[in-house]
Coordinates of C-alpha atoms in Angstrom, one line a residue:
M26 CA 146.3 -65.2 142.2
T27 CA 149.3 -67.3 143.2
S28 CA 150.3 -67.3 146.9
K29 CA 153.2 -65.5 148.2
K30 CA 156.3 -67.6 149.1
L31 CA 159.8 -67.0 150.2
L32 CA 161.6 -68.4 147.4
N33 CA 164.6 -67.8 145.0
T34 CA 162.9 -69.5 141.9
V35 CA 160.0 -71.9 141.6
A36 CA 162.1 -74.3 139.5
G37 CA 165.0 -74.5 142.2
C38 CA 163.0 -74.3 145.5
A39 CA 163.2 -78.1 146.0
D40 CA 167.0 -78.1 145.4
D41 CA 167.6 -75.0 147.7
A42 CA 165.5 -76.4 150.6
L43 CA 167.4 -79.5 150.7
A44 CA 170.8 -77.7 150.3
G45 CA 169.9 -75.6 153.1
L46 CA 169.2 -78.6 155.3
V47 CA 172.5 -80.2 154.3
A48 CA 174.4 -76.9 155.0
C49 CA 173.1 -76.5 158.5
N50 CA 173.7 -80.4 159.4
P51 CA 177.1 -81.7 159.1
S52 CA 175.9 -85.3 159.5
L53 CA 174.3 -84.9 155.9
Q54 CA 175.9 -84.6 152.5
L55 CA 174.4 -84.1 149.1
L56 CA 175.1 -86.6 146.3
Q57 CA 176.5 -84.7 143.4
G58 CA 174.2 -84.4 140.4
H59 CA 171.3 -85.6 142.2
R60 CA 168.7 -84.3 144.5
V61 CA 170.0 -86.9 147.0
A62 CA 171.0 -86.4 150.7
L63 CA 172.9 -89.2 152.5
R64 CA 174.5 -89.7 156.0
S65 CA 177.9 -88.1 155.8
D66 CA 179.3 -91.3 157.9
L67 CA 178.2 -93.6 155.0
D68 CA 181.4 -95.7 155.3
S69 CA 180.2 -96.7 158.9
L70 CA 177.3 -98.9 157.4
K71 CA 179.5 -101.7 156.0
G72 CA 177.9 -105.0 156.8
R73 CA 174.5 -103.1 157.5
V74 CA 171.2 -102.9 155.7
A75 CA 170.8 -99.1 154.0
L76 CA 167.3 -97.7 154.3
L77 CA 166.3 -95.3 151.4
S78 CA 163.1 -93.3 151.3
G79 CA 161.8 -90.2 149.7
G80 CA 159.2 -88.7 147.5
G81 CA 158.2 -85.3 146.4
S82 CA 159.5 -82.4 148.3
G83 CA 156.9 -80.1 150.2
H84 CA 156.5 -82.6 153.0
E85 CA 159.4 -81.3 155.2
P86 CA 160.9 -82.3 157.6
A87 CA 160.0 -85.6 155.7
H88 CA 162.1 -87.1 154.5
A89 CA 165.5 -85.8 154.9
G90 CA 164.8 -84.7 158.4
F91 CA 164.8 -88.2 159.4
I92 CA 168.1 -89.2 158.0
G93 CA 170.5 -90.3 160.8
K94 CA 171.9 -93.2 162.8
G95 CA 168.8 -95.3 163.8
M96 CA 166.6 -94.1 160.9
L97 CA 167.3 -93.5 157.2
T98 CA 170.4 -93.7 155.4
G99 CA 169.3 -91.3 152.7
V100 CA 166.6 -89.6 150.9
I101 CA 165.7 -89.1 147.1
A102 CA 163.5 -85.8 146.8
G103 CA 161.6 -85.0 143.8
A104 CA 160.2 -81.6 142.9
V105 CA 157.3 -80.2 144.9
F106 CA 154.8 -83.0 145.2
T107 CA 156.5 -84.9 142.2
S108 CA 158.1 -88.3 142.4
P109 CA 161.8 -88.2 142.2
A110 CA 163.7 -89.2 139.2
V111 CA 164.6 -93.0 138.5
G112 CA 168.1 -92.1 137.9
S113 CA 168.5 -90.4 141.4
I114 CA 166.9 -93.2 143.0
L115 CA 169.5 -95.6 141.3
A116 CA 172.4 -93.5 141.9
A117 CA 171.4 -93.5 145.8
I118 CA 171.3 -97.2 145.9
R119 CA 174.6 -97.4 144.1
A120 CA 176.0 -95.2 146.5
V121 CA 175.1 -97.1 149.6
A122 CA 176.1 -100.4 148.0
Q123 CA 179.6 -99.0 147.3
V124 CA 180.4 -98.6 150.9
G125 CA 179.7 -102.2 151.6
T126 CA 176.1 -102.3 152.8
V127 CA 174.7 -105.9 152.6
G128 CA 171.2 -104.6 151.0
T129 CA 169.0 -101.8 150.7
L130 CA 165.3 -101.5 151.6
L131 CA 163.2 -98.8 149.8
I132 CA 160.4 -97.4 152.0
V133 CA 158.1 -96.0 149.4
K134 CA 154.6 -94.2 150.3
N135 CA 151.7 -95.6 148.3
Y136 CA 151.5 -93.3 145.3
T137 CA 151.6 -94.2 141.7
G138 CA 154.6 -92.3 140.7
D139 CA 156.5 -93.3 143.8
R140 CA 155.7 -97.0 143.2
L141 CA 156.7 -96.7 139.6
N142 CA 159.9 -94.8 139.9
F143 CA 161.4 -96.5 143.1
G144 CA 160.2 -100.0 141.6
L145 CA 161.9 -99.3 138.2
A146 CA 165.1 -98.2 140.1
R147 CA 164.9 -101.4 142.3
E148 CA 164.7 -103.5 139.1
Q149 CA 167.6 -102.1 137.6
A150 CA 169.6 -102.3 140.7
Q151 CA 168.8 -106.0 141.1
A152 CA 169.8 -106.4 137.6
E153 CA 173.3 -105.1 138.7
G154 CA 173.5 -107.6 141.5
I155 CA 172.6 -105.2 144.2
P156 CA 170.1 -106.7 146.9
V157 CA 167.1 -104.5 147.0
E158 CA 163.8 -104.8 148.7
M159 CA 160.9 -102.4 148.8
V160 CA 157.9 -102.0 151.0
V161 CA 155.0 -99.8 150.0
I162 CA 153.4 -98.0 153.0
G163 CA 149.6 -97.2 152.8
D164 CA 148.3 -96.0 156.1
D165 CA 145.4 -93.8 155.0
S166 CA 142.1 -94.4 156.9
A167 CA 140.0 -92.1 154.9
F168 CA 138.4 -94.5 152.6
T169 CA 135.8 -96.7 153.9
V170 CA 135.6 -98.8 150.6
L171 CA 138.5 -100.6 148.9
K172 CA 140.1 -98.5 146.1
K173 CA 142.0 -100.0 143.3
A174 CA 145.0 -97.7 144.0
G175 CA 145.1 -98.9 147.7
R176 CA 145.5 -96.8 150.9
R177 CA 147.7 -93.6 150.4
G178 CA 151.0 -93.3 152.2
L179 CA 150.7 -90.6 155.0
C180 CA 152.5 -89.7 158.2
G181 CA 152.6 -93.1 159.6
T182 CA 155.6 -93.8 157.0
V183 CA 157.7 -91.8 159.7
L184 CA 157.0 -94.5 162.3
I185 CA 158.1 -97.2 159.6
H186 CA 161.5 -95.3 159.0
K187 CA 162.1 -95.4 162.9
V188 CA 161.3 -99.1 163.1
A189 CA 163.2 -100.2 160.2
G190 CA 166.1 -97.9 161.4
A191 CA 166.3 -99.4 164.7
L192 CA 166.3 -103.0 163.2
A193 CA 169.0 -101.8 161.0
E194 CA 171.0 -100.4 163.6
A195 CA 170.8 -103.6 165.5
G196 CA 172.3 -105.5 162.5
V197 CA 169.0 -107.2 161.3
G198 CA 169.1 -108.5 157.9
L199 CA 167.2 -107.3 154.8
E200 CA 164.7 -109.9 154.5
E201 CA 163.7 -109.9 158.2
I202 CA 163.5 -105.9 158.2
T203 CA 161.3 -106.2 155.2
E204 CA 159.0 -108.8 156.8
R205 CA 158.6 -107.0 160.2
V206 CA 157.9 -103.5 159.0
S207 CA 155.3 -104.7 156.5
A208 CA 153.7 -106.3 159.5
V209 CA 154.1 -103.1 161.3
A210 CA 152.5 -101.2 158.6
K211 CA 149.2 -103.2 158.8
A212 CA 148.8 -102.1 162.4
M213 CA 148.4 -98.4 161.7
G214 CA 146.3 -95.7 160.4
T215 CA 146.4 -92.2 159.5
L216 CA 143.6 -89.5 159.0
G217 CA 144.0 -85.7 158.1
V218 CA 141.7 -82.6 158.3
S219 CA 142.5 -79.2 157.2
L220 CA 140.9 -75.7 157.6
S221 CA 142.0 -74.9 154.0
S222 CA 144.0 -76.0 151.2
C223 CA 147.8 -75.4 150.3
S224 CA 149.5 -73.9 147.1
V225 CA 152.2 -75.5 145.0
P226 CA 154.8 -72.5 144.5
G227 CA 154.0 -70.6 141.5
S228 CA 150.3 -72.0 141.5
K229 CA 146.9 -71.1 143.2
P230 CA 145.4 -73.0 146.0
T231 CA 144.5 -76.5 145.3
F232 CA 140.9 -76.4 146.5
E233 CA 138.5 -73.8 148.1
L234 CA 136.6 -74.1 151.3
S235 CA 134.1 -71.9 152.6
P236 CA 134.6 -70.3 156.0
D237 CA 132.5 -72.7 157.8
E238 CA 134.0 -75.9 156.2
V239 CA 136.8 -78.3 157.1
E240 CA 138.2 -81.0 154.7
L241 CA 138.3 -84.6 156.2
G242 CA 140.4 -87.1 154.9
L243 CA 142.7 -85.3 152.7
G244 CA 146.1 -86.5 151.3
I245 CA 149.4 -84.6 151.5
H246 CA 149.4 -83.2 148.2
G247 CA 146.7 -80.7 148.4
E248 CA 144.1 -83.0 147.0
A249 CA 140.7 -82.8 148.4
G250 CA 139.6 -85.3 151.0
V251 CA 136.6 -87.5 151.2
R252 CA 134.3 -85.2 152.5
R253 CA 133.5 -81.7 153.8
I254 CA 132.1 -81.1 157.4
K255 CA 131.1 -78.1 159.2
M256 CA 133.6 -76.1 161.5
A257 CA 133.3 -77.6 164.8
S258 CA 135.3 -77.3 168.1
A259 CA 138.6 -79.2 168.5
D260 CA 137.0 -82.0 170.6
E261 CA 134.3 -82.4 168.2
I262 CA 136.6 -82.8 165.2
V263 CA 139.0 -85.0 167.1
T264 CA 135.8 -87.3 168.1
L265 CA 134.9 -87.4 164.5
M266 CA 138.3 -88.4 163.2
L267 CA 138.6 -91.2 165.7
D268 CA 135.3 -92.5 165.0
H269 CA 136.2 -92.5 161.3
M270 CA 139.5 -94.2 161.8
T271 CA 138.0 -97.0 163.9
A272 CA 134.6 -97.6 162.2
S273 CA 134.1 -101.2 162.2
S274 CA 132.6 -101.1 158.7
S275 CA 135.6 -99.2 157.0
V276 CA 138.0 -101.4 155.2
S277 CA 140.8 -99.0 156.3
R278 CA 140.0 -99.1 160.0
V279 CA 142.6 -99.1 162.6
P280 CA 141.5 -101.9 164.9
V281 CA 142.0 -100.0 168.0
Q282 CA 139.5 -100.9 170.9
S283 CA 139.4 -100.5 174.7
G284 CA 142.5 -102.0 176.2
S285 CA 144.8 -101.5 173.0
S286 CA 148.1 -99.8 173.3
V287 CA 149.1 -97.3 170.8
V288 CA 151.6 -94.7 169.6
L289 CA 149.7 -91.5 168.9
M290 CA 151.1 -89.1 166.3
V291 CA 149.6 -85.6 166.0
N292 CA 151.0 -84.2 163.0
N293 CA 151.0 -80.4 162.0
L294 CA 150.1 -80.5 158.0
G295 CA 152.2 -77.4 157.8
G296 CA 150.3 -74.3 158.8
L297 CA 148.5 -74.9 162.0
S298 CA 149.8 -72.8 165.0
F299 CA 151.4 -74.5 167.9
L300 CA 148.6 -73.3 170.0
E301 CA 146.1 -75.1 168.0
L302 CA 148.4 -78.3 167.9
G303 CA 148.6 -78.3 171.5
I304 CA 144.7 -78.3 171.7
I305 CA 144.3 -81.1 169.2
A306 CA 146.7 -83.2 171.1
D307 CA 145.1 -82.7 174.4
A308 CA 141.7 -83.4 172.8
A309 CA 143.2 -86.7 171.1
V310 CA 144.6 -87.9 174.4
R311 CA 141.4 -87.3 176.5
A312 CA 139.3 -89.0 173.6
L313 CA 141.5 -92.2 173.3
E314 CA 141.9 -92.3 177.1
G315 CA 138.1 -92.0 177.3
R316 CA 137.6 -95.1 174.9
G317 CA 139.8 -97.0 177.3
V318 CA 143.0 -96.8 174.9
K319 CA 146.2 -96.7 176.5
I320 CA 148.6 -94.1 174.8
A321 CA 152.1 -95.6 175.0
R322 CA 153.9 -92.9 173.4
A323 CA 152.7 -89.4 172.1
L324 CA 154.6 -87.6 169.4
V325 CA 153.4 -83.9 168.5
G326 CA 155.0 -81.8 165.9
T327 CA 155.5 -81.4 162.3
F328 CA 156.5 -84.8 160.8
M329 CA 155.1 -84.8 157.3
S330 CA 153.6 -81.6 156.1
A331 CA 151.7 -80.5 152.8
L332 CA 153.5 -77.1 152.5
E333 CA 151.6 -74.4 154.5
M334 CA 148.3 -76.4 154.8
P335 CA 146.6 -75.6 158.1
G336 CA 145.5 -78.7 159.3
I337 CA 146.5 -81.9 161.3
S338 CA 146.9 -85.7 160.9
L339 CA 146.4 -88.1 163.6
T340 CA 148.2 -91.3 163.4
L341 CA 147.5 -94.5 165.5
L342 CA 150.0 -97.4 165.6
L343 CA 149.1 -100.5 167.7
V344 CA 152.3 -101.5 169.7
D345 CA 153.4 -104.2 172.2
E346 CA 156.6 -103.9 174.3
P347 CA 159.1 -105.2 171.5
L348 CA 157.8 -102.6 169.1
L349 CA 158.0 -99.9 171.7
K350 CA 161.7 -100.7 172.1
L351 CA 162.2 -100.1 168.4
I352 CA 160.3 -96.7 168.6
D353 CA 162.5 -95.9 171.8
A354 CA 165.9 -96.7 170.2
E355 CA 168.2 -94.0 169.8
T356 CA 168.4 -92.0 166.7
T357 CA 170.6 -89.0 165.5
A358 CA 167.7 -87.9 162.9
S359 CA 167.1 -84.0 163.5
A360 CA 163.5 -84.2 163.0
W361 CA 162.8 -87.2 165.5
P362 CA 161.2 -85.7 168.7
N363 CA 163.0 -86.4 172.2
V364 CA 160.2 -88.5 173.4
A365 CA 160.1 -89.8 177.0
K366 CA 160.4 -93.5 177.1
V367 CA 157.4 -93.8 179.4
S368 CA 153.7 -94.4 178.9
V369 CA 151.6 -91.4 178.5
T370 CA 148.4 -93.0 180.0
G371 CA 148.7 -93.5 183.7
R372 CA 151.1 -90.5 184.5
K373 CA 150.1 -88.0 187.0
R374 CA 149.7 -84.8 185.0
S375 CA 149.4 -82.2 187.7
R376 CA 150.7 -81.5 191.2
A377 CA 149.1 -79.7 194.0
A378 CA 149.7 -76.1 194.1
P379 CA 151.7 -74.7 197.0
A380 CA 149.6 -73.4 199.9
E381 CA 149.3 -69.7 200.5
P382 CA 151.5 -68.4 203.1
L383 CA 149.6 -67.4 206.4
E384 CA 148.8 -63.9 206.5
A385 CA 150.8 -61.8 209.1
P386 CA 148.6 -60.2 211.8
D387 CA 147.7 -56.7 210.6
S388 CA 148.1 -53.9 213.3
T389 CA 146.6 -51.0 211.4
A390 CA 143.0 -50.1 211.8
A391 CA 140.7 -49.9 209.0
G392 CA 141.7 -46.4 208.3
G393 CA 138.2 -45.1 208.5
L394 CA 137.0 -47.7 206.0
T395 CA 134.6 -50.5 206.7
S396 CA 134.4 -53.7 204.6
K397 CA 130.9 -52.5 203.5
R398 CA 132.5 -48.9 202.1
V399 CA 135.5 -50.8 200.4
A400 CA 132.9 -53.1 198.5
L401 CA 130.8 -50.2 197.5
V402 CA 133.9 -48.4 196.1
L403 CA 135.1 -51.5 194.3
E404 CA 131.7 -52.1 192.7
R405 CA 131.7 -48.4 191.4
V406 CA 135.2 -49.2 189.9
C407 CA 134.1 -52.3 188.3
A408 CA 131.0 -50.8 186.9
T409 CA 133.0 -48.1 185.5
L410 CA 135.5 -50.3 183.6
L411 CA 132.8 -52.5 182.2
G412 CA 131.0 -49.5 180.8
L413 CA 134.2 -48.5 179.3
E414 CA 135.0 -51.9 177.5
E415 CA 134.2 -50.9 174.0
H416 CA 135.6 -47.5 174.1
L417 CA 138.8 -48.7 175.4
N418 CA 139.0 -51.5 172.9
A419 CA 138.4 -48.9 170.2
L420 CA 141.4 -46.6 171.5
D421 CA 143.6 -49.6 171.5
R422 CA 142.9 -50.9 168.0
A423 CA 144.9 -47.9 166.9
A424 CA 148.1 -48.9 168.7
G425 CA 147.7 -52.4 170.1
D426 CA 145.6 -55.3 169.7
G427 CA 142.4 -54.0 170.6
D428 CA 141.9 -55.8 173.8
C429 CA 142.5 -52.9 176.5
G430 CA 138.8 -52.8 177.3
T431 CA 138.5 -56.5 177.4
T432 CA 141.5 -56.8 179.6
H433 CA 140.0 -54.3 182.1
S434 CA 136.6 -55.8 181.9
R435 CA 138.1 -59.1 182.8
A436 CA 139.7 -57.6 185.9
A437 CA 136.3 -56.0 186.8
R438 CA 134.4 -59.2 186.7
A439 CA 137.3 -60.9 188.5
I440 CA 136.6 -58.4 191.4
Q441 CA 133.0 -58.7 191.2
G442 CA 133.3 -62.5 191.5
W443 CA 135.6 -62.0 194.6
L444 CA 133.2 -59.8 196.4
K445 CA 130.3 -62.4 196.1
E446 CA 132.7 -64.7 197.9
G447 CA 132.5 -62.7 201.1
P448 CA 133.4 -59.2 202.5
P449 CA 136.8 -57.7 201.4
P450 CA 139.3 -57.1 204.1
A451 CA 138.9 -53.4 205.7
S452 CA 142.7 -53.3 206.2
P453 CA 144.2 -51.1 203.4
A454 CA 147.4 -53.3 203.3
Q455 CA 145.5 -56.5 203.0
L456 CA 143.1 -55.1 200.6
L457 CA 145.6 -54.0 198.2
S458 CA 147.6 -57.3 198.6
K459 CA 144.5 -59.3 197.8
L460 CA 143.6 -57.1 194.8
S461 CA 147.1 -57.7 193.4
L462 CA 147.1 -61.4 193.5
L463 CA 143.6 -61.3 192.0
L464 CA 144.6 -59.1 189.2
L465 CA 147.8 -61.0 188.6
E466 CA 146.0 -64.2 188.3
K467 CA 142.9 -63.1 186.3
M468 CA 143.5 -59.7 184.5
G469 CA 146.2 -60.9 182.2
G470 CA 148.3 -59.0 179.8
S471 CA 150.9 -56.3 180.7
S472 CA 148.1 -54.4 182.4
G473 CA 147.6 -57.1 184.9
A474 CA 151.2 -57.4 185.7
L475 CA 151.5 -53.7 186.2
Y476 CA 148.4 -53.3 188.3
G477 CA 149.8 -56.2 190.4
L478 CA 153.1 -54.7 190.8
F479 CA 151.7 -51.3 191.6
L480 CA 149.2 -52.7 194.3
T481 CA 151.8 -55.1 195.9
A482 CA 154.3 -52.3 196.3
A483 CA 151.7 -49.7 197.5
A484 CA 150.4 -52.3 200.2
Q485 CA 153.8 -52.1 202.1
P486 CA 153.5 -48.5 203.5
L487 CA 150.0 -49.1 204.6
K488 CA 151.0 -51.9 206.9
A489 CA 152.4 -49.5 209.5
K490 CA 149.9 -46.7 209.0
T491 CA 146.9 -45.7 207.2
D492 CA 146.8 -41.9 207.3
L493 CA 146.8 -39.5 204.4
P494 CA 150.7 -39.4 204.3
A495 CA 151.0 -43.2 204.2
W496 CA 148.4 -43.1 201.4
S497 CA 150.6 -40.7 199.4
A498 CA 153.6 -42.9 200.2
A499 CA 151.6 -45.8 198.9
M500 CA 151.2 -44.1 195.5
D501 CA 154.9 -43.4 195.5
A502 CA 155.8 -47.0 196.2
G503 CA 153.4 -48.4 193.5
L504 CA 154.6 -46.1 190.7
E505 CA 158.4 -46.6 191.7
A506 CA 157.6 -50.4 191.3
M507 CA 155.7 -49.9 187.9
Q508 CA 158.8 -47.8 186.5
K509 CA 161.2 -50.3 187.9
Y510 CA 159.7 -53.2 185.9
G511 CA 157.8 -51.6 183.3
K512 CA 160.6 -49.1 182.1
A513 CA 158.0 -46.5 181.2
T514 CA 158.7 -42.8 182.3
P515 CA 156.2 -39.9 182.3
G516 CA 155.5 -38.8 178.8
D517 CA 155.9 -42.1 177.5
R518 CA 152.1 -42.4 176.5
T519 CA 151.2 -45.0 179.0
M520 CA 148.9 -45.6 181.9
L521 CA 151.8 -44.1 184.1
D522 CA 151.1 -40.7 182.7
S523 CA 147.8 -40.5 184.5
L524 CA 148.9 -41.9 187.6
W525 CA 152.0 -39.8 187.8
A526 CA 149.9 -36.6 187.3
A527 CA 147.6 -37.9 190.2
R528 CA 150.8 -38.6 192.4
Q529 CA 151.9 -35.1 192.1
E530 CA 148.7 -33.8 193.5
L531 CA 148.7 -36.4 196.1
Q532 CA 151.9 -35.2 197.7
A533 CA 149.8 -32.7 199.3
W534 CA 148.6 -35.4 201.7
K535 CA 151.8 -35.4 203.5
S536 CA 151.5 -31.8 204.9
P537 CA 149.5 -31.4 208.3
G538 CA 145.7 -30.7 207.9
A539 CA 145.6 -31.8 204.0
N540 CA 141.9 -32.2 203.2
L541 CA 141.1 -35.9 201.6
F542 CA 138.7 -34.7 199.1
Q543 CA 140.1 -31.4 198.1
V544 CA 143.6 -33.2 197.2
L545 CA 141.8 -36.1 195.7
T546 CA 139.7 -34.2 193.4
K547 CA 142.6 -32.1 192.2
A548 CA 144.4 -35.5 191.5
V549 CA 141.7 -36.9 189.6
Q550 CA 141.3 -33.8 187.4
S551 CA 145.1 -33.8 186.8
A552 CA 144.9 -37.7 185.9
E553 CA 142.0 -36.9 183.5
A554 CA 144.0 -34.1 181.8
A555 CA 147.1 -36.3 181.5
A556 CA 145.3 -39.0 180.0
E557 CA 143.8 -36.6 177.4
A558 CA 147.1 -35.1 176.6
T559 CA 148.6 -38.5 175.7
K560 CA 147.0 -38.1 172.4
N561 CA 149.8 -35.6 171.4
M562 CA 152.6 -37.9 172.7
E563 CA 154.8 -40.0 170.9
A564 CA 154.7 -43.7 172.4
G565 CA 158.0 -44.4 174.1
A566 CA 157.0 -47.7 175.7
G567 CA 154.5 -50.4 175.4
R568 CA 153.2 -52.0 172.3
A569 CA 152.4 -48.6 170.8
S570 CA 156.0 -47.7 170.5
Y571 CA 156.5 -50.1 167.6
I572 CA 153.8 -48.3 165.7
S573 CA 155.6 -46.8 162.5
S574 CA 153.6 -43.6 162.8
A575 CA 155.4 -41.0 164.9
R576 CA 152.2 -39.8 166.7
L577 CA 148.6 -41.1 167.3
D578 CA 145.7 -39.0 167.6
Q579 CA 143.8 -40.7 170.1
P580 CA 144.5 -41.0 174.0
D581 CA 146.4 -44.0 175.3
P582 CA 143.5 -46.5 176.4
G583 CA 145.6 -47.5 179.7
A584 CA 146.0 -43.9 180.6
V585 CA 142.1 -43.3 180.1
A586 CA 141.2 -46.3 182.1
A587 CA 143.7 -45.3 185.0
A588 CA 142.1 -41.9 185.2
A589 CA 138.5 -43.5 185.2
V590 CA 139.4 -45.5 188.1
L591 CA 140.6 -42.7 190.1
R592 CA 137.6 -40.8 189.1
A593 CA 135.3 -43.8 190.1
I594 CA 137.0 -44.0 193.6
L595 CA 136.6 -40.3 194.4
E596 CA 132.9 -40.6 193.3
A597 CA 132.2 -43.6 195.4
L598 CA 133.8 -41.9 198.4
Q599 CA 131.7 -38.8 198.0
S600 CA 128.5 -40.9 197.6
P601 CA 126.2 -40.6 200.6
A602 CA 125.8 -44.4 200.5
V603 CA 129.4 -44.5 201.5

């Protein structure tokens, strides 16, 4: 079965993709009759060297994303994973020659089709009297023994685009640029790893991997790598990649050692999430610095992809200060990142968190509660939430991402850990404030924010008094804050429904002579009934409101959790141990 892709036609996808880039970038133009993109200010290059590159489509943003002042003059694109036509390459060479450039350098990745087609176009252009040179880039560090075809051209080619572009912009001649970038190309290596293959439009995936396998040393055309390894952590995979790239026994090794200074590229092969890319980047920086390697610059992003391949490649380029100046030189190329011109290694990566403000003295008494009683109540609440984890997750799968129970269990474990550090404050205002900060930091999700808001606001009325009317006012303040920022109202099928029902009963605490347990019991019963009633409600807020079905046949997990917390508090307070 072929994979789904957002195309107009398979045959026209490469043309459409290039046209889309040019349509959105006024600094680019298409060369009529050819799949060629050129700088729109081509006339400004008179007297300078032009730089052309290209290859098959499917590697976006390479190569057209790197057209611009300080990088490429133009790009010739083939069909997906197919070398461009000789006629189009020659047309591009003629186009840049006609504006008065003093020569053209072709930057070609080391693949047979690219070498042949660019090489033939070069010969024809030279026969017409146009000065043309060609450098073939092979930065693949996958193969440990020499292959007749040589090392494949991978993401390191983008760094050659940058170095050559900076030299051309500085007015350096064709012969010198060719010599200098050829030397730079020998000082770098790239290695890729992927969780699965990619698929050319209209075709099936190029290879299959079992769920516990990872492909190491693969190219950028969906071809398999040098070996398959077992799935491992990001740290372990990065370590394996660096070991492979720098192994002294490998003919394609990068001679990186302790004391070396490098540019690191962490390249998304197309389908990896940005979250995973950040994890890999962190692992690579730590691993290299752990080996005594200085990371002069780090580039993280998508530079040379293989369609939707969920993988990454790491590129290491040995650099000195003159080469770094070329890497740092200005460019208008849209796909080149805005890299800080300072070393990554040696920079302080964190700053001290601000100190917590000193607590104001609490003038209220403990309100009848001791620290021991508070701890017992909280332990009962935690045990209840931990016991409900799977049930709440099951309820949440119908309308959310199935983690409501996990989120509440995370809060319970955070509270348990906090209780082990020492007795909780007996002061209600301080207790609720501490719990608010704890849940905001540890619970996560919208539930953590809502509970944090509730507790922060509820603490305020308890600073002056801790009698039953004050506790009723605390409930009012907490729910007002939840509604203000959460935007839910009663009847929206959220945790607010349970708490709102309890609040209505707790208004009785404001009457003289109100009984603590009688009112609280009614409040808990009302909260439980309201939680059960949410299964007949249409979701008006929260993630469940986006579900296409108008009604859900299970109660809201947040409402169930809130009612369970109130039940646990009641039972703990009624317990003889308390």
